[in-house]
Coordinates of C-alpha atoms in Angstrom, one line a residue:
Chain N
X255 CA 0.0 0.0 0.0
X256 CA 3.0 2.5 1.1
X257 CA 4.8 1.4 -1.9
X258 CA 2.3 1.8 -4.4
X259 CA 1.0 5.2 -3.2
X260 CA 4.1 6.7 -3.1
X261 CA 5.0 5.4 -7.1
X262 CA 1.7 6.8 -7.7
X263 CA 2.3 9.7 -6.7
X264 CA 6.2 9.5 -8.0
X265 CA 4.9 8.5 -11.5
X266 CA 2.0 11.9 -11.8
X267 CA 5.0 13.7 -10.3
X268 CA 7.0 12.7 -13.1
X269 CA 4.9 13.2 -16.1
X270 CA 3.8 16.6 -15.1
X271 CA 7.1 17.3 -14.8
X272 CA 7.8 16.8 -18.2
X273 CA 4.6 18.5 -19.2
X274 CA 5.8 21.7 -17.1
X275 CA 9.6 21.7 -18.7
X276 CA 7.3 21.8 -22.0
X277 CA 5.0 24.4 -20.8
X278 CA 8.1 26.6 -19.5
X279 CA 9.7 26.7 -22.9
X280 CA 6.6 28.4 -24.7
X281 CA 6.8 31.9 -22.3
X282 CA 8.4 31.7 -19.1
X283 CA 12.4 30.3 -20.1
X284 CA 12.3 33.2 -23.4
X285 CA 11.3 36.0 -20.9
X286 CA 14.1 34.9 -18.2
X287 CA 16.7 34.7 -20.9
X288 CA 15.3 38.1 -21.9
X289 CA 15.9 39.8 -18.1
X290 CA 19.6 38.0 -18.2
X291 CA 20.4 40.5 -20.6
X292 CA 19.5 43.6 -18.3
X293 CA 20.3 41.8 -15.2
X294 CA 23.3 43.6 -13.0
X295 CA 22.8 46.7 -15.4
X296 CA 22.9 50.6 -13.4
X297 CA 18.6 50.8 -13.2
X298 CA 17.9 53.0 -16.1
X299 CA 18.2 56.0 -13.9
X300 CA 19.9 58.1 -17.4
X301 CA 18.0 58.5 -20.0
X302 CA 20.5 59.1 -22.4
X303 CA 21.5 56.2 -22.1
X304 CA 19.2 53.6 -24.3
X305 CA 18.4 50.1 -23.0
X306 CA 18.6 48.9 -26.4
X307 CA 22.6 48.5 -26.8
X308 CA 22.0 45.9 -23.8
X309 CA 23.0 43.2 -26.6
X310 CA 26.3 44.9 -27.2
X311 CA 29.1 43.2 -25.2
X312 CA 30.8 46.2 -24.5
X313 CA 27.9 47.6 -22.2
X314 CA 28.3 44.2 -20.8
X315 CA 31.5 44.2 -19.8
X316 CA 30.6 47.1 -17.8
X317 CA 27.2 45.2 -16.5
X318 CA 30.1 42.3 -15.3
X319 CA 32.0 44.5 -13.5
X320 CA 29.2 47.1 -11.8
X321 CA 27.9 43.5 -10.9
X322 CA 31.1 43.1 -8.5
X323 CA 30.4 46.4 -6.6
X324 CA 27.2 45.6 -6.9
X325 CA 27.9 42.1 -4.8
X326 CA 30.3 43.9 -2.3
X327 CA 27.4 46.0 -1.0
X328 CA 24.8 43.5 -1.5
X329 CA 23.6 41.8 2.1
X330 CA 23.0 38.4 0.4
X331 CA 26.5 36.5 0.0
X332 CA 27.9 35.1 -3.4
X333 CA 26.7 32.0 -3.2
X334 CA 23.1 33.4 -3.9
X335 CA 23.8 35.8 -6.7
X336 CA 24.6 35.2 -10.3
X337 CA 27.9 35.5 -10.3
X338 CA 27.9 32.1 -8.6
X339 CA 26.3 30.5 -11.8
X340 CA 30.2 31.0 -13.6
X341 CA 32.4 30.9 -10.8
X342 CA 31.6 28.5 -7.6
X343 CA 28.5 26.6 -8.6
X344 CA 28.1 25.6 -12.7
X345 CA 25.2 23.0 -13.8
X346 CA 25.2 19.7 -12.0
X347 CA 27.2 16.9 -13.8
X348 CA 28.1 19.4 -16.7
X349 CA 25.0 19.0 -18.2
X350 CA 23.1 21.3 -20.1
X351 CA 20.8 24.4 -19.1
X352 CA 17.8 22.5 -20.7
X353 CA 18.8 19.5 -19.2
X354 CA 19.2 21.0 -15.7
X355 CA 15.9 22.7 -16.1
X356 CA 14.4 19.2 -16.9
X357 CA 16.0 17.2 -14.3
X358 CA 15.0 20.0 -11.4
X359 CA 11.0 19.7 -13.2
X360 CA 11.7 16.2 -12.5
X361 CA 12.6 16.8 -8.6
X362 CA 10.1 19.6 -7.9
X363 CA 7.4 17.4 -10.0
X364 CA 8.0 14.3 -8.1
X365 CA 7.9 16.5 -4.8
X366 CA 4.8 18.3 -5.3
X367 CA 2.8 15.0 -6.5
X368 CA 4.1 13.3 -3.1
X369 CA 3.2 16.4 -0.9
X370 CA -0.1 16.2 -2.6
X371 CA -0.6 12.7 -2.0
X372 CA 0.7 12.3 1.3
X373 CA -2.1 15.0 2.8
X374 CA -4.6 13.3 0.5
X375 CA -3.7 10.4 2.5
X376 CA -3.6 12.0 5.9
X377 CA -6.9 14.5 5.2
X378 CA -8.5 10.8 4.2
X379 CA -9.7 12.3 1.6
X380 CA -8.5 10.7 -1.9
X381 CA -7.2 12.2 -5.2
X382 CA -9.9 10.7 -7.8
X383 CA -9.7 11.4 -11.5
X384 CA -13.1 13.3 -10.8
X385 CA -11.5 15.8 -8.0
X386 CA -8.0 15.5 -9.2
X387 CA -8.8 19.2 -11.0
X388 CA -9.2 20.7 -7.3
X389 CA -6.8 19.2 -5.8
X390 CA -4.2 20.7 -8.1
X391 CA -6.4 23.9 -7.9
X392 CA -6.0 24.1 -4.3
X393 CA -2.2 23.0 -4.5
X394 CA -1.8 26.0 -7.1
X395 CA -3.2 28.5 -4.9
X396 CA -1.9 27.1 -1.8
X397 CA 2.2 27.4 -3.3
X398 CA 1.5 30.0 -6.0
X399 CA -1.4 32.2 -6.4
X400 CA -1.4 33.1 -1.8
X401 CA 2.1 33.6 -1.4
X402 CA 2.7 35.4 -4.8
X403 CA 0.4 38.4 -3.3
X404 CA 3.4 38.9 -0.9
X405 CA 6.1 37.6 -3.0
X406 CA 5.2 37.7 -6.9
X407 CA 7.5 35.4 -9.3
X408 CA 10.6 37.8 -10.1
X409 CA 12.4 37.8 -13.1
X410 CA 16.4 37.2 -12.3
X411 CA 18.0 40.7 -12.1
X412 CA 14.9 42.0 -9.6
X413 CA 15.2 43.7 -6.2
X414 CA 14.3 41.5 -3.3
X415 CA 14.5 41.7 0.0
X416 CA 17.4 38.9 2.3
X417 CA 17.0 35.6 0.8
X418 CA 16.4 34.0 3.9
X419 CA 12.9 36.0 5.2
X420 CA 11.8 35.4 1.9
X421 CA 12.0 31.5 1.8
X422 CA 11.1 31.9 5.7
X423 CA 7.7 33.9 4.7
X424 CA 7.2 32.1 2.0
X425 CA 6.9 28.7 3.5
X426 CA 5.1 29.9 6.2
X427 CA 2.3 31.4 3.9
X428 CA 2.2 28.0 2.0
X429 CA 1.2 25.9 5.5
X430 CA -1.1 29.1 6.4
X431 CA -2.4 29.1 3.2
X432 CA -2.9 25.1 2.8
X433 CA -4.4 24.7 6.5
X434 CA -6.9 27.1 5.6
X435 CA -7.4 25.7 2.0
X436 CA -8.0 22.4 3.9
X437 CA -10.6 24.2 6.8
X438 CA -12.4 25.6 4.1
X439 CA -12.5 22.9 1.6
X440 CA -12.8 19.7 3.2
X441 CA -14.5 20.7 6.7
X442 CA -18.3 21.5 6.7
X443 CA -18.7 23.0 9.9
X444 CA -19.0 27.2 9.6
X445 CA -16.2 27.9 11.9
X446 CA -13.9 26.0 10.2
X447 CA -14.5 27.9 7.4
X448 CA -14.2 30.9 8.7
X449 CA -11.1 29.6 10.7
X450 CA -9.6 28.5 7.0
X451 CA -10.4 32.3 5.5
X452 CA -8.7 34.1 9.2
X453 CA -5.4 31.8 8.3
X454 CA -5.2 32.5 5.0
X455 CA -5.3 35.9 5.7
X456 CA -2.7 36.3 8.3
X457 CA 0.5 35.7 6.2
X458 CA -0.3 38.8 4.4
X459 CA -1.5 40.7 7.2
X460 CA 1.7 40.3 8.8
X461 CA 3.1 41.1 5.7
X462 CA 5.7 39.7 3.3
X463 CA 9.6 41.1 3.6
X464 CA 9.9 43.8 1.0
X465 CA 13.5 45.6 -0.6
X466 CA 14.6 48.5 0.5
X467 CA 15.5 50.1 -3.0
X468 CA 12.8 48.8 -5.8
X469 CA 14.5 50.3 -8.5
X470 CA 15.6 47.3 -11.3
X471 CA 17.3 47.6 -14.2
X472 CA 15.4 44.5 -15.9
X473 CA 12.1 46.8 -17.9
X474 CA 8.8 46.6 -15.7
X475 CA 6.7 45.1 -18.4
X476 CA 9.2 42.3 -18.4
X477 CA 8.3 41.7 -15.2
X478 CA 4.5 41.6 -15.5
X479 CA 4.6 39.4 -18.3
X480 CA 6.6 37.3 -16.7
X481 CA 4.6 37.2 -13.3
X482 CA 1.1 36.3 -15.5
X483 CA 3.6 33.8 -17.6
X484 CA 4.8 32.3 -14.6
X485 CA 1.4 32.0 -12.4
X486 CA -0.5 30.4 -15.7
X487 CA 2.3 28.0 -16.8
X488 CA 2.1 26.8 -12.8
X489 CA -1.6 26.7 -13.1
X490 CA -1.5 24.5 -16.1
X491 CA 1.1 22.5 -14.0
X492 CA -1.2 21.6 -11.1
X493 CA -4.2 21.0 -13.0
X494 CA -2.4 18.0 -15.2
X495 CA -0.3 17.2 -11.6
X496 CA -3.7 16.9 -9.6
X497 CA -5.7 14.8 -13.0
X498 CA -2.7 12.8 -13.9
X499 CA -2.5 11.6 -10.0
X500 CA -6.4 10.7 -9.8
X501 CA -6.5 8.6 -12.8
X502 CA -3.6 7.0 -11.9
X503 CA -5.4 6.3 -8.3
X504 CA -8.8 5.3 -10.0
X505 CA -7.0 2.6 -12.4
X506 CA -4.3 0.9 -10.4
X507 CA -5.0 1.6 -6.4
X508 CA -8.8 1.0 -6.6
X509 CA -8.1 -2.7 -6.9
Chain J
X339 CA -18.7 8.9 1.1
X340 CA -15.6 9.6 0.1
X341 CA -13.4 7.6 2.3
X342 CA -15.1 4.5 0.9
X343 CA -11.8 4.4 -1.7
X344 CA -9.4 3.7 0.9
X345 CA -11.5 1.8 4.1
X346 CA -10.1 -1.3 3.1
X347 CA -6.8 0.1 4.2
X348 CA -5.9 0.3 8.3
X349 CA -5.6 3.7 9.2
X350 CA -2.4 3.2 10.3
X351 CA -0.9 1.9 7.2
X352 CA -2.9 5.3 5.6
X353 CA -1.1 7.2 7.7
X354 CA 2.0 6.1 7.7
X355 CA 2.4 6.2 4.2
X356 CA 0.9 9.7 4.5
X357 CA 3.6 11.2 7.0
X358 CA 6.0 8.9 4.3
X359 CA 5.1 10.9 1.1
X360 CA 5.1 14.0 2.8
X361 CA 8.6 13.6 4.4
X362 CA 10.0 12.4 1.0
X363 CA 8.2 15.0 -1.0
X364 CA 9.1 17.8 1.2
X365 CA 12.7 16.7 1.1
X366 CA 12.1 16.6 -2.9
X367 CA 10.7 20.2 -3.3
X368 CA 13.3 21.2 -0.4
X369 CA 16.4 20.3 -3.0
X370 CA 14.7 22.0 -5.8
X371 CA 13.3 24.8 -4.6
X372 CA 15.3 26.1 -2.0
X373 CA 18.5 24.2 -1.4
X374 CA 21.6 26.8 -0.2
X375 CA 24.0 25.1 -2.4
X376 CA 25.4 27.1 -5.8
X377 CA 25.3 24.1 -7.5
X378 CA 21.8 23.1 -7.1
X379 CA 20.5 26.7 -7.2
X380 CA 22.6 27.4 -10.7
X381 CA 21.1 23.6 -12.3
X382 CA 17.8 24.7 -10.8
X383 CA 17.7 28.5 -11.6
X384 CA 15.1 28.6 -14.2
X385 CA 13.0 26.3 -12.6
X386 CA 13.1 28.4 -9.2
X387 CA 12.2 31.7 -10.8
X388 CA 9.0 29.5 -12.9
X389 CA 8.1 28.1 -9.7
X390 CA 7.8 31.6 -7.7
X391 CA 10.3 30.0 -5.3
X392 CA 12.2 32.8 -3.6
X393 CA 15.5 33.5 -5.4
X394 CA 18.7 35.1 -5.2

Protein backbone atom coordinates (compact mmCIF):
# COMPACT_ATOMS: atom_id res chain seq x y z
CA UNK A 1 0.00 0.00 0.00
CA UNK A 2 2.99 2.46 1.06
CA UNK A 3 4.81 1.42 -1.88
CA UNK A 4 2.28 1.78 -4.44
CA UNK A 5 0.99 5.19 -3.16
CA UNK A 6 4.12 6.66 -3.13
CA UNK A 7 4.96 5.38 -7.14
CA UNK A 8 1.68 6.79 -7.74
CA UNK A 9 2.31 9.70 -6.71
CA UNK A 10 6.23 9.53 -8.02
CA UNK A 11 4.91 8.47 -11.48
CA UNK A 12 2.03 11.92 -11.75
CA UNK A 13 5.03 13.72 -10.25
CA UNK A 14 6.96 12.72 -13.10
CA UNK A 15 4.91 13.17 -16.13
CA UNK A 16 3.77 16.56 -15.06
CA UNK A 17 7.08 17.25 -14.76
CA UNK A 18 7.83 16.81 -18.17
CA UNK A 19 4.63 18.52 -19.16
CA UNK A 20 5.84 21.74 -17.12
CA UNK A 21 9.58 21.74 -18.70
CA UNK A 22 7.25 21.83 -22.01
CA UNK A 23 5.02 24.39 -20.75
CA UNK A 24 8.11 26.61 -19.48
CA UNK A 25 9.66 26.68 -22.93
CA UNK A 26 6.64 28.44 -24.72
CA UNK A 27 6.82 31.95 -22.28
CA UNK A 28 8.37 31.72 -19.06
CA UNK A 29 12.39 30.33 -20.06
CA UNK A 30 12.32 33.25 -23.40
CA UNK A 31 11.30 35.96 -20.89
CA UNK A 32 14.05 34.92 -18.17
CA UNK A 33 16.66 34.68 -20.88
CA UNK A 34 15.29 38.13 -21.85
CA UNK A 35 15.89 39.82 -18.12
CA UNK A 36 19.62 38.04 -18.23
CA UNK A 37 20.36 40.49 -20.55
CA UNK A 38 19.47 43.56 -18.30
CA UNK A 39 20.33 41.85 -15.23
CA UNK A 40 23.31 43.60 -12.96
CA UNK A 41 22.79 46.67 -15.40
CA UNK A 42 22.85 50.61 -13.38
CA UNK A 43 18.65 50.76 -13.18
CA UNK A 44 17.89 53.01 -16.07
CA UNK A 45 18.24 55.95 -13.94
CA UNK A 46 19.86 58.08 -17.41
CA UNK A 47 17.97 58.55 -19.97
CA UNK A 48 20.48 59.09 -22.38
CA UNK A 49 21.47 56.21 -22.14
CA UNK A 50 19.16 53.56 -24.29
CA UNK A 51 18.37 50.06 -23.03
CA UNK A 52 18.59 48.93 -26.43
CA UNK A 53 22.57 48.46 -26.79
CA UNK A 54 21.97 45.87 -23.83
CA UNK A 55 22.99 43.17 -26.58
CA UNK A 56 26.32 44.92 -27.23
CA UNK A 57 29.08 43.17 -25.17
CA UNK A 58 30.80 46.21 -24.45
CA UNK A 59 27.92 47.62 -22.15
CA UNK A 60 28.27 44.23 -20.83
CA UNK A 61 31.53 44.19 -19.76
CA UNK A 62 30.63 47.13 -17.76
CA UNK A 63 27.24 45.21 -16.48
CA UNK A 64 30.12 42.29 -15.25
CA UNK A 65 31.96 44.49 -13.51
CA UNK A 66 29.22 47.06 -11.81
CA UNK A 67 27.90 43.51 -10.89
CA UNK A 68 31.05 43.09 -8.47
CA UNK A 69 30.37 46.45 -6.59
CA UNK A 70 27.23 45.63 -6.90
CA UNK A 71 27.88 42.14 -4.81
CA UNK A 72 30.28 43.87 -2.26
CA UNK A 73 27.41 45.97 -0.95
CA UNK A 74 24.84 43.50 -1.48
CA UNK A 75 23.64 41.84 2.12
CA UNK A 76 22.97 38.40 0.38
CA UNK A 77 26.53 36.52 0.01
CA UNK A 78 27.91 35.07 -3.40
CA UNK A 79 26.74 32.03 -3.25
CA UNK A 80 23.10 33.44 -3.92
CA UNK A 81 23.84 35.76 -6.72
CA UNK A 82 24.60 35.25 -10.25
CA UNK A 83 27.93 35.48 -10.31
CA UNK A 84 27.86 32.09 -8.63
CA UNK A 85 26.28 30.46 -11.82
CA UNK A 86 30.15 30.96 -13.55
CA UNK A 87 32.45 30.89 -10.80
CA UNK A 88 31.65 28.48 -7.61
CA UNK A 89 28.51 26.57 -8.58
CA UNK A 90 28.14 25.64 -12.72
CA UNK A 91 25.23 23.02 -13.75
CA UNK A 92 25.25 19.67 -12.03
CA UNK A 93 27.23 16.88 -13.84
CA UNK A 94 28.12 19.45 -16.65
CA UNK A 95 24.97 18.95 -18.16
CA UNK A 96 23.13 21.33 -20.08
CA UNK A 97 20.77 24.40 -19.10
CA UNK A 98 17.76 22.53 -20.70
CA UNK A 99 18.81 19.47 -19.15
CA UNK A 100 19.22 21.01 -15.65
CA UNK A 101 15.86 22.74 -16.10
CA UNK A 102 14.38 19.22 -16.86
CA UNK A 103 15.98 17.20 -14.34
CA UNK A 104 14.98 20.01 -11.39
CA UNK A 105 10.95 19.73 -13.18
CA UNK A 106 11.69 16.19 -12.49
CA UNK A 107 12.61 16.76 -8.63
CA UNK A 108 10.10 19.63 -7.92
CA UNK A 109 7.40 17.39 -10.04
CA UNK A 110 8.02 14.34 -8.06
CA UNK A 111 7.90 16.47 -4.84
CA UNK A 112 4.83 18.28 -5.33
CA UNK A 113 2.77 15.01 -6.46
CA UNK A 114 4.08 13.33 -3.08
CA UNK A 115 3.18 16.38 -0.91
CA UNK A 116 -0.09 16.21 -2.61
CA UNK A 117 -0.56 12.67 -2.05
CA UNK A 118 0.74 12.32 1.26
CA UNK A 119 -2.15 15.02 2.75
CA UNK A 120 -4.60 13.29 0.49
CA UNK A 121 -3.69 10.45 2.52
CA UNK A 122 -3.57 12.03 5.88
CA UNK A 123 -6.89 14.48 5.24
CA UNK A 124 -8.54 10.78 4.17
CA UNK A 125 -9.69 12.31 1.57
CA UNK A 126 -8.49 10.68 -1.89
CA UNK A 127 -7.19 12.19 -5.23
CA UNK A 128 -9.92 10.70 -7.83
CA UNK A 129 -9.71 11.40 -11.47
CA UNK A 130 -13.08 13.28 -10.77
CA UNK A 131 -11.55 15.76 -8.03
CA UNK A 132 -8.02 15.48 -9.18
CA UNK A 133 -8.81 19.22 -10.99
CA UNK A 134 -9.25 20.67 -7.34
CA UNK A 135 -6.78 19.16 -5.81
CA UNK A 136 -4.23 20.66 -8.10
CA UNK A 137 -6.37 23.93 -7.87
CA UNK A 138 -5.95 24.14 -4.34
CA UNK A 139 -2.23 23.04 -4.49
CA UNK A 140 -1.79 26.05 -7.07
CA UNK A 141 -3.20 28.51 -4.87
CA UNK A 142 -1.91 27.11 -1.80
CA UNK A 143 2.18 27.41 -3.27
CA UNK A 144 1.53 30.00 -6.03
CA UNK A 145 -1.40 32.23 -6.44
CA UNK A 146 -1.38 33.08 -1.83
CA UNK A 147 2.07 33.62 -1.36
CA UNK A 148 2.71 35.43 -4.82
CA UNK A 149 0.38 38.43 -3.33
CA UNK A 150 3.43 38.90 -0.90
CA UNK A 151 6.10 37.61 -2.98
CA UNK A 152 5.19 37.71 -6.87
CA UNK A 153 7.54 35.36 -9.31
CA UNK A 154 10.64 37.84 -10.10
CA UNK A 155 12.42 37.80 -13.09
CA UNK A 156 16.40 37.15 -12.26
CA UNK A 157 18.02 40.70 -12.09
CA UNK A 158 14.93 41.98 -9.55
CA UNK A 159 15.23 43.71 -6.20
CA UNK A 160 14.34 41.47 -3.28
CA UNK A 161 14.46 41.69 0.02
CA UNK A 162 17.36 38.93 2.28
CA UNK A 163 17.03 35.55 0.81
CA UNK A 164 16.39 33.96 3.85
CA UNK A 165 12.93 36.02 5.18
CA UNK A 166 11.76 35.36 1.94
CA UNK A 167 11.98 31.48 1.83
CA UNK A 168 11.10 31.91 5.73
CA UNK A 169 7.73 33.90 4.67
CA UNK A 170 7.16 32.15 1.97
CA UNK A 171 6.93 28.69 3.51
CA UNK A 172 5.14 29.89 6.23
CA UNK A 173 2.32 31.42 3.92
CA UNK A 174 2.18 28.01 2.02
CA UNK A 175 1.20 25.92 5.49
CA UNK A 176 -1.13 29.15 6.43
CA UNK A 177 -2.43 29.06 3.19
CA UNK A 178 -2.86 25.14 2.84
CA UNK A 179 -4.40 24.69 6.46
CA UNK A 180 -6.91 27.13 5.56
CA UNK A 181 -7.43 25.65 2.00
CA UNK A 182 -8.01 22.39 3.89
CA UNK A 183 -10.62 24.16 6.85
CA UNK A 184 -12.40 25.58 4.08
CA UNK A 185 -12.46 22.89 1.57
CA UNK A 186 -12.85 19.73 3.16
CA UNK A 187 -14.52 20.73 6.66
CA UNK A 188 -18.30 21.53 6.73
CA UNK A 189 -18.71 23.02 9.90
CA UNK A 190 -19.03 27.20 9.64
CA UNK A 191 -16.19 27.88 11.95
CA UNK A 192 -13.90 26.03 10.23
CA UNK A 193 -14.51 27.90 7.38
CA UNK A 194 -14.21 30.91 8.66
CA UNK A 195 -11.13 29.57 10.72
CA UNK A 196 -9.61 28.55 7.00
CA UNK A 197 -10.45 32.30 5.53
CA UNK A 198 -8.67 34.06 9.17
CA UNK A 199 -5.43 31.81 8.34
CA UNK A 200 -5.23 32.49 4.95
CA UNK A 201 -5.31 35.90 5.72
CA UNK A 202 -2.66 36.27 8.31
CA UNK A 203 0.55 35.73 6.16
CA UNK A 204 -0.29 38.75 4.38
CA UNK A 205 -1.45 40.72 7.18
CA UNK A 206 1.72 40.32 8.77
CA UNK A 207 3.12 41.14 5.68
CA UNK A 208 5.73 39.71 3.27
CA UNK A 209 9.58 41.06 3.65
CA UNK A 210 9.88 43.81 0.97
CA UNK A 211 13.45 45.61 -0.63
CA UNK A 212 14.63 48.48 0.54
CA UNK A 213 15.46 50.14 -3.04
CA UNK A 214 12.79 48.85 -5.75
CA UNK A 215 14.45 50.29 -8.53
CA UNK A 216 15.64 47.27 -11.26
CA UNK A 217 17.25 47.59 -14.20
CA UNK A 218 15.44 44.50 -15.85
CA UNK A 219 12.15 46.82 -17.95
CA UNK A 220 8.81 46.59 -15.66
CA UNK A 221 6.69 45.09 -18.38
CA UNK A 222 9.17 42.30 -18.40
CA UNK A 223 8.31 41.74 -15.24
CA UNK A 224 4.48 41.60 -15.48
CA UNK A 225 4.63 39.43 -18.32
CA UNK A 226 6.62 37.32 -16.71
CA UNK A 227 4.62 37.16 -13.28
CA UNK A 228 1.12 36.32 -15.47
CA UNK A 229 3.61 33.85 -17.56
CA UNK A 230 4.82 32.26 -14.63
CA UNK A 231 1.37 31.97 -12.44
CA UNK A 232 -0.53 30.42 -15.69
CA UNK A 233 2.28 27.96 -16.83
CA UNK A 234 2.08 26.78 -12.80
CA UNK A 235 -1.64 26.66 -13.06
CA UNK A 236 -1.51 24.50 -16.05
CA UNK A 237 1.11 22.45 -14.00
CA UNK A 238 -1.18 21.62 -11.06
CA UNK A 239 -4.22 21.04 -13.04
CA UNK A 240 -2.44 18.01 -15.17
CA UNK A 241 -0.32 17.21 -11.57
CA UNK A 242 -3.68 16.94 -9.58
CA UNK A 243 -5.67 14.79 -13.00
CA UNK A 244 -2.66 12.78 -13.90
CA UNK A 245 -2.54 11.56 -9.99
CA UNK A 246 -6.42 10.70 -9.83
CA UNK A 247 -6.48 8.62 -12.81
CA UNK A 248 -3.64 6.95 -11.88
CA UNK A 249 -5.39 6.27 -8.30
CA UNK A 250 -8.77 5.27 -10.04
CA UNK A 251 -7.00 2.64 -12.43
CA UNK A 252 -4.31 0.88 -10.35
CA UNK A 253 -4.97 1.59 -6.45
CA UNK A 254 -8.81 1.01 -6.58
CA UNK A 255 -8.11 -2.72 -6.88
CA UNK B 1 -18.70 8.88 1.10
CA UNK B 2 -15.57 9.62 0.13
CA UNK B 3 -13.42 7.63 2.32
CA UNK B 4 -15.11 4.52 0.88
CA UNK B 5 -11.82 4.40 -1.74
CA UNK B 6 -9.42 3.70 0.86
CA UNK B 7 -11.54 1.80 4.09
CA UNK B 8 -10.10 -1.30 3.11
CA UNK B 9 -6.78 0.06 4.23
CA UNK B 10 -5.93 0.29 8.29
CA UNK B 11 -5.60 3.71 9.17
CA UNK B 12 -2.42 3.16 10.35
CA UNK B 13 -0.90 1.94 7.17
CA UNK B 14 -2.93 5.31 5.58
CA UNK B 15 -1.09 7.16 7.65
CA UNK B 16 2.02 6.14 7.74
CA UNK B 17 2.35 6.24 4.16
CA UNK B 18 0.88 9.70 4.48
CA UNK B 19 3.63 11.24 6.99
CA UNK B 20 6.02 8.93 4.32
CA UNK B 21 5.10 10.87 1.09
CA UNK B 22 5.08 14.01 2.85
CA UNK B 23 8.59 13.61 4.43
CA UNK B 24 10.04 12.43 1.03
CA UNK B 25 8.20 15.03 -0.95
CA UNK B 26 9.08 17.85 1.24
CA UNK B 27 12.66 16.66 1.10
CA UNK B 28 12.12 16.58 -2.91
CA UNK B 29 10.69 20.19 -3.31
CA UNK B 30 13.33 21.21 -0.44
CA UNK B 31 16.35 20.30 -3.01
CA UNK B 32 14.72 21.96 -5.84
CA UNK B 33 13.30 24.79 -4.56
CA UNK B 34 15.26 26.12 -2.02
CA UNK B 35 18.52 24.16 -1.43
CA UNK B 36 21.61 26.83 -0.17
CA UNK B 37 23.96 25.13 -2.39
CA UNK B 38 25.40 27.09 -5.76
CA UNK B 39 25.33 24.07 -7.50
CA UNK B 40 21.82 23.13 -7.10
CA UNK B 41 20.53 26.71 -7.18
CA UNK B 42 22.60 27.36 -10.70
CA UNK B 43 21.08 23.55 -12.31
CA UNK B 44 17.81 24.71 -10.79
CA UNK B 45 17.68 28.50 -11.59
CA UNK B 46 15.07 28.65 -14.20
CA UNK B 47 13.03 26.35 -12.59
CA UNK B 48 13.07 28.41 -9.23
CA UNK B 49 12.18 31.67 -10.84
CA UNK B 50 9.02 29.47 -12.86
CA UNK B 51 8.08 28.14 -9.71
CA UNK B 52 7.80 31.65 -7.72
CA UNK B 53 10.31 30.01 -5.25
CA UNK B 54 12.21 32.84 -3.58
CA UNK B 55 15.48 33.46 -5.38
CA UNK B 56 18.73 35.05 -5.17
Amino acid sequence: MIVKTLLAALVAGLIAGVFMTGAQELRVIPLILHAEEFEGQEPAADPATPQADHQHSSSFEGGKILDGVLAALSPITPAYAHEGEHEEGGIMFGMSRFSGTLLANLVAGAGFALLLAGISLVANHPVTFANGVYWGACGWLAVHLLPAIGLPPELPGFPAAELQDRQLWWIATILFSGAGLYLLALRPELLAKIAGLVLIALPHIYGAPQPLDISSSVPAVLGAEFAVAALATTLAFWLVLGTVLGFINDRFLKA
Amino acid sequence: MATSAVSSVSLSDRITAGIVALIIGGFLVFGAGLANSATIHDTAHDVRHSFGFPCH
